[in-house]
Tab-separated table of C-alpha atoms in Angstrom:
chain	number	residue	atom	x	y	z
A	15	GLU	CA	-15.631	-108.470	-9.224
A	16	THR	CA	-12.315	-110.167	-9.027
A	17	LYS	CA	-11.539	-112.699	-6.657
A	18	HIS	CA	-7.956	-112.594	-5.842
A	19	GLU	CA	-6.902	-110.580	-3.258
A	20	GLN	CA	-4.267	-108.006	-4.568
A	21	ARG	CA	-6.942	-107.039	-7.863
A	22	ILE	CA	-9.601	-106.204	-5.353
A	23	GLN	CA	-7.210	-103.954	-3.206
A	24	GLU	CA	-5.928	-102.572	-7.138
A	25	ARG	CA	-10.031	-101.937	-8.055
A	26	ILE	CA	-10.655	-100.129	-4.524
A	27	ASP	CA	-7.675	-97.982	-5.550
A	28	PHE	CA	-9.373	-97.239	-8.775
A	29	HIS	CA	-12.316	-96.199	-7.186
A	30	LYS	CA	-10.849	-93.825	-5.260
A	31	GLY	CA	-8.282	-92.299	-7.594
A	32	PHE	CA	-11.902	-92.531	-9.906
A	33	ALA	CA	-13.995	-90.591	-6.418
A	34	GLU	CA	-11.419	-87.950	-6.030
A	35	SER	CA	-11.088	-86.852	-9.518
A	36	GLN	CA	-14.877	-86.551	-10.341
A	37	ASP	CA	-14.426	-83.842	-6.249
A	38	LEU	CA	-12.127	-82.362	-8.291
A	39	ALA	CA	-14.077	-81.936	-11.180
A	40	ASN	CA	-16.948	-80.927	-9.279
A	41	TYR	CA	-15.541	-78.635	-6.703
A	42	LEU	CA	-14.518	-76.726	-10.264
A	43	ALA	CA	-17.758	-76.428	-11.272
A	44	LYS	CA	-18.967	-74.923	-8.655
A	45	GLU	CA	-16.263	-72.337	-9.131
A	46	PHE	CA	-16.925	-72.041	-12.971
A	47	ASN	CA	-21.121	-71.990	-11.620
A	48	ALA	CA	-20.172	-69.010	-9.612
A	49	LEU	CA	-18.610	-67.003	-12.062
A	50	LEU	CA	-21.427	-67.512	-14.587
A	51	ARG	CA	-23.487	-65.117	-12.412
A	52	GLY	CA	-21.323	-62.206	-14.135
A	53	ILE	CA	-22.270	-63.094	-17.379
A	54	PRO	CA	-24.325	-60.594	-19.781
A	55	GLN	CA	-27.886	-61.991	-19.564
A	56	TYR	CA	-27.718	-64.583	-16.545
A	57	ASP	CA	-30.957	-65.686	-15.473
A	58	SER	CA	-30.475	-67.705	-12.134
A	59	ALA	CA	-33.699	-69.384	-13.033
A	60	ARG	CA	-32.219	-70.758	-17.256
A	61	THR	CA	-28.432	-70.125	-17.517
A	62	PRO	CA	-27.590	-73.852	-16.966
A	63	GLN	CA	-25.553	-75.256	-13.981
A	64	LEU	CA	-22.769	-78.026	-14.181
A	65	ARG	CA	-22.445	-80.564	-11.636
A	66	PHE	CA	-20.465	-83.676	-11.298
A	67	ILE	CA	-23.089	-86.008	-9.751
A	68	SER	CA	-21.162	-87.555	-6.441
A	69	CYS	CA	-19.798	-91.118	-6.061
A	70	SER	CA	-19.196	-93.107	-2.739
A	71	VAL	CA	-16.599	-95.526	-2.090
A	72	LEU	CA	-17.690	-98.377	0.046
A	73	GLU	CA	-16.070	-101.086	1.059
A	74	LEU	CA	-18.414	-103.707	2.014
A	75	VAL	CA	-17.826	-106.838	4.361
A	76	ASP	CA	-17.978	-109.751	1.977
A	77	PRO	CA	-16.427	-113.042	3.766
A	78	ALA	CA	-16.706	-114.685	0.016
A	79	SER	CA	-14.297	-112.609	-0.653
A	80	PRO	CA	-10.211	-113.283	0.217
A	81	ASN	CA	-9.324	-110.247	2.844
A	82	GLY	CA	-13.277	-110.278	3.877
A	83	PHE	CA	-14.269	-107.195	2.209
A	84	ARG	CA	-14.426	-105.858	-1.056
A	85	GLY	CA	-14.694	-102.093	-2.695
A	86	VAL	CA	-18.210	-100.861	-4.644
A	87	LEU	CA	-18.721	-97.479	-6.460
A	88	VAL	CA	-21.594	-95.785	-5.787
A	89	GLU	CA	-23.336	-93.140	-7.923
A	90	LYS	CA	-26.547	-92.022	-8.534
A	91	MET	CA	-28.157	-93.062	-12.032
A	92	LEU	CA	-28.791	-90.583	-14.675
A	93	ASP	CA	-32.109	-90.206	-16.206
A	94	THR	CA	-30.925	-91.670	-19.882
A	95	GLU	CA	-34.566	-92.638	-20.970
A	96	ARG	CA	-35.686	-88.730	-20.596
A	97	PHE	CA	-32.193	-87.035	-21.400
A	98	CYS	CA	-29.799	-87.645	-24.191
A	99	TRP	CA	-26.596	-88.777	-22.877
A	100	THR	CA	-23.796	-86.971	-24.786
A	101	LYS	CA	-20.122	-86.535	-24.989
A	102	TRP	CA	-19.460	-83.256	-25.577
A	103	ASN	CA	-15.276	-83.450	-25.476
A	104	ASP	CA	-12.646	-86.393	-25.118
A	105	ASN	CA	-9.234	-86.199	-23.539
A	106	ASN	CA	-7.667	-86.443	-27.024
A	107	GLY	CA	-9.215	-82.928	-28.109
A	108	THR	CA	-12.292	-84.105	-29.855
A	109	VAL	CA	-15.488	-81.784	-29.612
A	110	ASP	CA	-18.631	-82.723	-30.075
A	111	GLY	CA	-18.014	-86.402	-31.768
A	112	LYS	CA	-15.583	-84.241	-34.337
A	113	ARG	CA	-11.402	-84.575	-34.466
A	114	GLN	CA	-9.341	-82.495	-36.493
A	115	HIS	CA	-5.946	-83.902	-38.213
A	116	MET	CA	-3.291	-84.057	-35.803
A	117	PRO	CA	0.235	-84.183	-36.693
A	118	ILE	CA	3.289	-84.883	-34.536
A	119	ASP	CA	4.290	-82.085	-32.353
A	120	VAL	CA	8.178	-83.480	-32.561
A	121	ASP	CA	9.218	-80.184	-30.624
A	122	PHE	CA	6.940	-81.159	-27.508
A	123	HIS	CA	7.892	-85.113	-27.408
A	124	LEU	CA	11.798	-83.860	-27.112
A	125	LYS	CA	11.081	-81.668	-24.923
A	126	GLU	CA	9.292	-84.666	-22.525
A	127	LEU	CA	11.754	-86.492	-23.130
A	128	GLN	CA	14.307	-84.200	-22.170
A	129	ARG	CA	12.456	-83.692	-18.557
A	130	GLU	CA	12.066	-87.568	-17.834
A	131	ARG	CA	16.022	-87.364	-18.428
A	132	THR	CA	16.324	-85.177	-16.079
A	133	TYR	CA	14.221	-85.372	-12.944
A	134	ASN	CA	13.923	-88.466	-10.183
A	135	LEU	CA	10.323	-89.052	-10.834
A	136	ASP	CA	10.001	-91.351	-7.891
A	137	ALA	CA	11.093	-88.194	-5.617
A	138	ILE	CA	8.345	-85.608	-6.686
A	139	GLY	CA	5.406	-85.026	-4.692
A	140	GLU	CA	2.342	-83.502	-5.978
A	141	ASP	CA	2.617	-80.574	-3.821
A	142	ASP	CA	6.069	-79.806	-4.613
A	143	GLU	CA	4.958	-78.573	-7.774
A	144	GLU	CA	1.603	-76.466	-6.829
A	145	GLU	CA	3.320	-72.904	-6.533
A	146	SER	CA	4.989	-73.433	-9.964
A	147	ASP	CA	4.815	-71.130	-11.989
A	148	ASP	CA	6.043	-72.645	-15.660
A	149	ASP	CA	4.065	-70.195	-17.935
A	150	SER	CA	5.115	-73.135	-21.164
A	151	ILE	CA	3.168	-75.517	-20.387
A	152	SER	CA	0.960	-75.111	-23.245
A	153	ASP	CA	1.797	-72.747	-25.735
A	154	LEU	CA	-1.465	-73.570	-27.991
A	155	GLU	CA	-3.760	-71.368	-26.052
A	156	SER	CA	-2.888	-67.979	-26.829
A	157	ASP	CA	-1.666	-68.955	-30.762
A	158	GLU	CA	-5.065	-71.426	-31.406
A	159	SER	CA	-7.790	-70.791	-30.026
A	160	ALA	CA	-7.751	-66.913	-30.658
A	161	ASP	CA	-7.342	-67.742	-34.015
A	162	LYS	CA	-10.542	-70.010	-34.235
A	163	GLU	CA	-12.638	-67.982	-32.367
A	164	THR	CA	-15.894	-68.047	-33.335
A	165	HIS	CA	-20.086	-67.350	-31.384
A	166	SER	CA	-22.066	-70.011	-31.625
A	167	SER	CA	-25.408	-69.645	-34.341
A	168	SER	CA	-27.808	-71.587	-32.420
A	169	THR	CA	-30.588	-70.338	-30.608
A	170	GLY	CA	-31.457	-71.397	-27.477
A	171	ILE	CA	-28.861	-72.531	-24.721
A	172	ASN	CA	-26.014	-74.719	-26.316
A	173	PRO	CA	-24.849	-76.802	-23.382
A	174	SER	CA	-21.306	-77.405	-25.428
A	175	ASP	CA	-20.577	-73.692	-25.142
A	176	TYR	CA	-21.133	-73.732	-21.360
A	177	LEU	CA	-18.812	-76.963	-21.167
A	178	GLN	CA	-15.855	-76.029	-23.644
A	179	ALA	CA	-15.743	-73.083	-21.750
A	180	PHE	CA	-15.806	-75.199	-18.801
A	181	THR	CA	-12.478	-77.003	-19.663
A	182	HIS	CA	-10.684	-73.646	-21.116
A	183	PHE	CA	-11.414	-72.185	-17.353
A	184	THR	CA	-10.167	-75.485	-15.703
A	185	TYR	CA	-7.159	-74.666	-17.236
A	186	ARG	CA	-7.144	-70.853	-16.446
A	187	PHE	CA	-8.390	-71.152	-13.271
A	188	THR	CA	-5.397	-73.574	-11.775
A	189	ASN	CA	-2.699	-71.413	-13.543
A	190	LYS	CA	-2.881	-74.215	-16.524
A	191	LYS	CA	-1.845	-77.134	-13.492
A	192	VAL	CA	-5.575	-78.926	-14.223
A	193	MET	CA	-7.277	-79.301	-17.223
A	194	VAL	CA	-11.171	-81.890	-16.536
A	195	CYS	CA	-12.030	-82.802	-20.138
A	196	ASP	CA	-13.955	-85.684	-21.640
A	197	LEU	CA	-17.352	-83.876	-20.676
A	198	GLN	CA	-20.317	-86.508	-20.571
A	199	GLY	CA	-23.631	-87.054	-18.873
A	200	VAL	CA	-27.312	-85.655	-19.606
A	201	PHE	CA	-28.749	-82.536	-19.765
A	202	ASN	CA	-31.678	-82.447	-17.529
A	203	THR	CA	-33.771	-79.809	-18.312
A	204	ASP	CA	-36.149	-80.660	-15.296
A	205	LEU	CA	-34.209	-79.071	-12.897
A	206	ILE	CA	-34.807	-75.061	-12.259
A	207	PRO	CA	-32.251	-73.696	-13.628
A	208	PRO	CA	-31.440	-76.633	-16.623
A	209	THR	CA	-28.044	-78.784	-15.159
A	210	ILE	CA	-25.198	-80.602	-17.099
A	211	GLU	CA	-25.384	-83.726	-15.139
A	212	MET	CA	-22.259	-85.575	-15.585
A	213	THR	CA	-19.561	-88.823	-14.667
A	214	ASP	CA	-16.384	-89.602	-15.435
A	215	PRO	CA	-13.901	-86.900	-16.439
A	216	ALA	CA	-10.860	-86.821	-17.036
A	217	ILE	CA	-8.296	-84.635	-15.737
A	218	HIS	CA	-5.403	-83.481	-17.270
A	219	TYR	CA	-2.247	-82.760	-15.343
A	220	ALA	CA	0.826	-80.850	-16.038
A	221	SER	CA	3.196	-82.091	-13.917
A	222	ALA	CA	6.536	-79.175	-14.142
A	223	LYS	CA	8.756	-82.639	-13.463
A	224	GLY	CA	7.727	-84.837	-16.005
A	225	ARG	CA	5.728	-87.112	-13.913
A	226	ARG	CA	2.773	-88.997	-16.098
A	227	MET	CA	-0.701	-90.308	-15.178
A	228	VAL	CA	-0.900	-88.326	-12.306
A	229	TYR	CA	-5.522	-88.784	-12.561
A	230	GLY	CA	-5.199	-91.829	-14.191
A	231	ARG	CA	-4.609	-93.661	-17.003
A	232	THR	CA	-6.988	-90.751	-19.206
A	233	ASP	CA	-4.383	-88.132	-17.859
A	234	LYS	CA	-2.350	-86.805	-21.514
A	235	GLY	CA	-0.534	-84.534	-19.158
A	236	LYS	CA	0.587	-81.220	-21.454
A	237	PHE	CA	0.199	-83.404	-24.379
A	238	GLY	CA	-3.916	-83.907	-23.500
A	239	MET	CA	-4.214	-79.550	-23.242
A	240	ASN	CA	-2.199	-79.570	-26.298
A	241	ALA	CA	-4.888	-81.566	-28.154
A	242	PHE	CA	-7.482	-79.243	-26.285
A	243	PHE	CA	-6.428	-75.737	-27.433
A	244	ARG	CA	-5.743	-77.278	-30.801
A	245	THR	CA	-9.267	-78.163	-31.580
A	246	HIS	CA	-11.029	-75.613	-28.840
A	247	LYS	CA	-12.941	-72.742	-30.636
A	248	CYS	CA	-13.430	-69.965	-27.958
A	249	THR	CA	-16.994	-69.565	-27.580
A	250	PRO	CA	-18.864	-66.807	-26.141
A	251	ILE	CA	-18.835	-68.106	-22.562
A	252	CYS	CA	-15.200	-68.205	-22.699
A	253	LYS	CA	-15.297	-64.276	-23.583
A	254	TYR	CA	-16.940	-63.389	-20.668
A	255	MET	CA	-14.928	-65.134	-18.190
A	256	HIS	CA	-11.876	-63.834	-16.292
A	257	LEU	CA	-9.932	-66.696	-17.805
A	258	SER	CA	-6.320	-64.950	-17.403
A	259	ALA	CA	-6.732	-64.066	-13.757
A	260	ARG	CA	-4.220	-66.239	-11.331
A	261	ASN	CA	-5.379	-68.047	-8.465
A	262	LYS	CA	-2.689	-69.899	-5.971
A	263	LYS	CA	-4.902	-70.906	-3.693
A	264	TRP	CA	-7.417	-73.360	-5.497
A	265	ASN	CA	-5.833	-76.861	-4.411
A	266	ARG	CA	-5.842	-75.794	-0.959
A	267	ASP	CA	-9.082	-74.518	-0.758
A	268	TRP	CA	-10.597	-77.871	-3.128
A	269	ARG	CA	-8.920	-80.102	-0.351
A	270	ARG	CA	-9.834	-78.371	2.285
A	271	GLU	CA	-13.706	-78.231	0.697
A	272	SER	CA	-12.870	-82.030	-0.188
A	273	ALA	CA	-11.880	-83.162	3.320
A	274	GLN	CA	-15.031	-81.792	5.148
A	275	SER	CA	-17.533	-83.799	2.958
A	276	THR	CA	-15.163	-87.195	1.979
A	277	ASN	CA	-16.495	-88.977	-0.646
A	278	PHE	CA	-14.525	-92.041	0.583
A	279	HIS	CA	-16.966	-93.559	3.361
A	280	PRO	CA	-15.665	-97.512	4.784
């Protein structure tokens, strides 16, 4: 813990951003779990569920700190002694520890530079973009993922099939605005149903106005989304999901649910 007052406040703000990102990821995981009930061969006792563990930001009284308190991020400790810690994908296109060579997308970067020249980034509010129908957010989903579509040949439950589908689902469910990735944690097979418990996700936010790092330093925006689709191979779960449906209420529903059980506890 830093003893400089400015750094303490920065750390508290960082923790709150972490908790908000994890809260949004868990909301989307619950929506994904609900949709899983409609896939063929769904079994309430065997079909994996996804969960991002709950975390809280506690502001503790600390007379030794310059401003009299300090911020602490608290969350459940995952059982990595019984279950292997795994990173199923990251925020830069790597899947199951493998990443294909990705040449620089010159056209994409030129468009990003043009957006920065066109818009005043400081004057844009996040909610102003909620109803934007920007279908140019990613040109790669239909062209790339469809060409690489394969079926899992593994027997039993392959957590990665569900998790790559989940990242794809978050992009479609939020109308191409949000993508949850950097999926890491443990596959807890002691629970019924077996549960993929995760923490510290990255969220890419596709700003129609060119804003960057809306969800922190790991938010690569549309570039990160395109990186995912360059390496994504649709799993059978992707096929079973209704990923083309539009859902304009996702942001409002999440914020209403989050307000009822906030993760910020001073």
